[in-house]
PDB file of C-alpha atoms in Angstrom:
ATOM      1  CA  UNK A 198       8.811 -17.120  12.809  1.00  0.00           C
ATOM      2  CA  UNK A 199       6.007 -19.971  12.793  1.00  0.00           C
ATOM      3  CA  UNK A 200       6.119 -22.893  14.656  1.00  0.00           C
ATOM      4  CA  UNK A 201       8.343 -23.826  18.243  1.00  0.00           C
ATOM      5  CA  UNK A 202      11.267 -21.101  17.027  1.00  0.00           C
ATOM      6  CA  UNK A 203       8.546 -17.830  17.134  1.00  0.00           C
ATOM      7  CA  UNK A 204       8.897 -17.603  20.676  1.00  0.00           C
ATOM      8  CA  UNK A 205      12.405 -18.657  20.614  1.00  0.00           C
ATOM      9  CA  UNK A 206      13.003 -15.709  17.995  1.00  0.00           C
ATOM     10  CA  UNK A 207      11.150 -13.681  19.743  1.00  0.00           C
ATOM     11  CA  UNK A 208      13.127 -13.426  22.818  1.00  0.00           C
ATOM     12  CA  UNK A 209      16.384 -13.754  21.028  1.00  0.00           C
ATOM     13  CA  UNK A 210      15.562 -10.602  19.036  1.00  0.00           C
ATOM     14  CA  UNK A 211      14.263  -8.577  22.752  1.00  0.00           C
ATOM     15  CA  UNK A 212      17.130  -9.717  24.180  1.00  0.00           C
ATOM     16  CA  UNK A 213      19.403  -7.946  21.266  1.00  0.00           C
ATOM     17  CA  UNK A 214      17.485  -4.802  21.610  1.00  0.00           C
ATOM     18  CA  UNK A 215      17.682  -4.582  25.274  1.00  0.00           C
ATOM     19  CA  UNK A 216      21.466  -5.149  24.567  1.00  0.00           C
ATOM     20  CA  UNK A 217      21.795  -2.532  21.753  1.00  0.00           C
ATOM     21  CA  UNK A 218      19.582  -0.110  23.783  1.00  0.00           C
ATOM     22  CA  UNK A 219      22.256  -0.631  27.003  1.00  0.00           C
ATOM     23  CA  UNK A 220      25.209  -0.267  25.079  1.00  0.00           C
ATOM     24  CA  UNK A 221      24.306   2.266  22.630  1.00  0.00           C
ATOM     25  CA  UNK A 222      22.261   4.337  24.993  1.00  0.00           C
ATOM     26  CA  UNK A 223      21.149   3.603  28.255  1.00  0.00           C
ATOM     27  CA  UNK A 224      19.161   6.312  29.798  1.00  0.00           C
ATOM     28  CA  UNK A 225      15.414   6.966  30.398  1.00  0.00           C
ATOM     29  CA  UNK A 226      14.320   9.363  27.750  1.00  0.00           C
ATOM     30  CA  UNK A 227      16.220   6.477  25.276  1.00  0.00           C
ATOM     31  CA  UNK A 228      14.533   4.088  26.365  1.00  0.00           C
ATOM     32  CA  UNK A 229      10.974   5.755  26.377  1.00  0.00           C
ATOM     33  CA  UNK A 230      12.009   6.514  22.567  1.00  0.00           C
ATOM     34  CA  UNK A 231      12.831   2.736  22.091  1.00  0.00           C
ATOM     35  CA  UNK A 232       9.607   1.336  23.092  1.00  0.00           C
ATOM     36  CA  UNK A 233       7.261   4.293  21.604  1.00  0.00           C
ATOM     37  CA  UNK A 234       9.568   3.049  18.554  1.00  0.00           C
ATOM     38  CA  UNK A 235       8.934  -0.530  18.799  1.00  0.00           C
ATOM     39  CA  UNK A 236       5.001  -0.179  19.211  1.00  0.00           C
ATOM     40  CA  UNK A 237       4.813   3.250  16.522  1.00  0.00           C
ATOM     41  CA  UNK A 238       7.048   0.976  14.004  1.00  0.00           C
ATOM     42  CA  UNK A 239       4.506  -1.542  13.249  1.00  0.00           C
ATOM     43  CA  UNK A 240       1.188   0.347  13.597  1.00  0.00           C
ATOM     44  CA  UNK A 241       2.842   2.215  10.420  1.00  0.00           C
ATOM     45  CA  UNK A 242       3.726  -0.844   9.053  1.00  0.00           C
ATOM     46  CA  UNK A 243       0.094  -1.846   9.553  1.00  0.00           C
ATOM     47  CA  UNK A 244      -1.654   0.950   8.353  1.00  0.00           C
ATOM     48  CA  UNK A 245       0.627   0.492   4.900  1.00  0.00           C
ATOM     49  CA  UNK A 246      -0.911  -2.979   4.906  1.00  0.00           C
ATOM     50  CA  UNK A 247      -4.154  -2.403   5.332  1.00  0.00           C
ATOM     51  CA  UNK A 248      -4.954   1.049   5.116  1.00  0.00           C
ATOM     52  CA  UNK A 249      -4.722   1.539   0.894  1.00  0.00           C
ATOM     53  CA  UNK A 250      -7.637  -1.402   1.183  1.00  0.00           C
ATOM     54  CA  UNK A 251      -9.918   1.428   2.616  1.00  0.00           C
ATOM     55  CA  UNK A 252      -9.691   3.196  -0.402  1.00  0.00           C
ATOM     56  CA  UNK A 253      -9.814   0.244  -3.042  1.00  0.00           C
ATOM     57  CA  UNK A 254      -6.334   0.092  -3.611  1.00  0.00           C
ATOM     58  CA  UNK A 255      -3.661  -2.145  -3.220  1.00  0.00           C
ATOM     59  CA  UNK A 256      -1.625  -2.461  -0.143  1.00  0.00           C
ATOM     60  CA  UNK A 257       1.438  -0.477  -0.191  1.00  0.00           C
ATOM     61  CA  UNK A 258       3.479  -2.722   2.150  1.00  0.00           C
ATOM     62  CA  UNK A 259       3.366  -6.522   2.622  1.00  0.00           C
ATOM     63  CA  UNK A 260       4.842  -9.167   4.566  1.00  0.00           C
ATOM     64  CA  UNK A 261       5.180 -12.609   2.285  1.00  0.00           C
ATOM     65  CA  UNK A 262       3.591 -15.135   5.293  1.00  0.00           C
ATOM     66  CA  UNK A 263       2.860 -12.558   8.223  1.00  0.00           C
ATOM     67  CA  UNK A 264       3.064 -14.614  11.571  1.00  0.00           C
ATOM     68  CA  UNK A 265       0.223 -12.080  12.746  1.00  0.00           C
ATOM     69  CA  UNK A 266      -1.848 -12.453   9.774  1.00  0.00           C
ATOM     70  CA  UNK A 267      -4.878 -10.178  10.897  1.00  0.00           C
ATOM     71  CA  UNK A 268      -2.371  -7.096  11.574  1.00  0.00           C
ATOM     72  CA  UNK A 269      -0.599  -8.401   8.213  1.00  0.00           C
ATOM     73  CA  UNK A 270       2.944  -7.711  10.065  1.00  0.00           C
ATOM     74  CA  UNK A 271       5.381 -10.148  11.887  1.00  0.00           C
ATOM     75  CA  UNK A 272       5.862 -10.001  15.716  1.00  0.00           C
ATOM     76  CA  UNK A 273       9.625 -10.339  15.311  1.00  0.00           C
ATOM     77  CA  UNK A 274       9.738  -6.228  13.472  1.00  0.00           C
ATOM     78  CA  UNK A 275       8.576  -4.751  16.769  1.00  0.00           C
ATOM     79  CA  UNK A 276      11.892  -5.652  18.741  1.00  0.00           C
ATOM     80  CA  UNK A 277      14.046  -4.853  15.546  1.00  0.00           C
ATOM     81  CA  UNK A 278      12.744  -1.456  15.446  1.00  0.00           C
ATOM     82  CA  UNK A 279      13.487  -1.317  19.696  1.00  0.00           C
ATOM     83  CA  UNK A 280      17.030  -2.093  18.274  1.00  0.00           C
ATOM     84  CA  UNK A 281      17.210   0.269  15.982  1.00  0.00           C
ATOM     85  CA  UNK A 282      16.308   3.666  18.377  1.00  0.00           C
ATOM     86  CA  UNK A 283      19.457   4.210  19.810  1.00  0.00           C
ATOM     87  CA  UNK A 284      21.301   4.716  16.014  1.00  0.00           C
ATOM     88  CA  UNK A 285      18.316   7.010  15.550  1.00  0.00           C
ATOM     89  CA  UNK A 286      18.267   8.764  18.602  1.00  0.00           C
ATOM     90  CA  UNK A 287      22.753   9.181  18.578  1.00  0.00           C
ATOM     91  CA  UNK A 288      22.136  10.813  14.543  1.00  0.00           C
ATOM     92  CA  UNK A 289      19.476  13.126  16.413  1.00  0.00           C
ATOM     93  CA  UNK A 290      22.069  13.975  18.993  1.00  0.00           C
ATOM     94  CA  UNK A 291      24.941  14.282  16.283  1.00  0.00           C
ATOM     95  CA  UNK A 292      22.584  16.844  13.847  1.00  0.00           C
ATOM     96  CA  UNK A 293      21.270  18.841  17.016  1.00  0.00           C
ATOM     97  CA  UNK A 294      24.764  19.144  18.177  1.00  0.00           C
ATOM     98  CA  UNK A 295      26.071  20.366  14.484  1.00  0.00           C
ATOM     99  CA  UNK A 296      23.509  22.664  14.038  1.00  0.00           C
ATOM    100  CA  UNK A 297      24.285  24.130  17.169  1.00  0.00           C
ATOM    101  CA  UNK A 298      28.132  24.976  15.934  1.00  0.00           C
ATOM    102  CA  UNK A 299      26.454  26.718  12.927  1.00  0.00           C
TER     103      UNK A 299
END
């Protein structure tokens, strides 16, 4: 996502997730477990990148060309993981929901 499209990426990819979020979801608590999602997503995805380095090994997670090189992730991941709360957060619903018939 380098260059003039990064921003244009950018916002395409918010605008999905704000779009899957509304369909797929649409309430408060969903959408407080979207964006804890979206900013807990890539601090992971950071720690795999840098935090092996602590310990003198090699990273366990890397990005080929990072477009935020000194958190070794790309910007564009935090909005797919937005995206991807509502599937999460429906199986949660779907599993509590079958337990509860057991």
């Amino acid at each position: 996502a380098s260059g003039e499209r990064g921003p244009l990426l950018y916002a395409l990819l918010a605008a999905t997730g704000g779009a899957c979020w509304l369909k797929f979801d649409g309430t408060s608590v969903g959408l407080a477990v979207a964006v804890l999602t979206a900013l807990g997503g890539p601090l992971i995805e950071v720690g795999l990148v840098h935090g092996p380095a602590l310990l003198n090994l090699p990273a366990l997670y890397e990005y080929a060309q990072p477009d935020l090189p000194r958190l070794g992730i790309d910007g564009w991941i935090a909005p797919v993981y937005f995206a991807g709360a509502p599937a999460v957060g429906g199986l949660a619903r779907w599993a509590k929901s079958d337990l509860l018939k057991q």
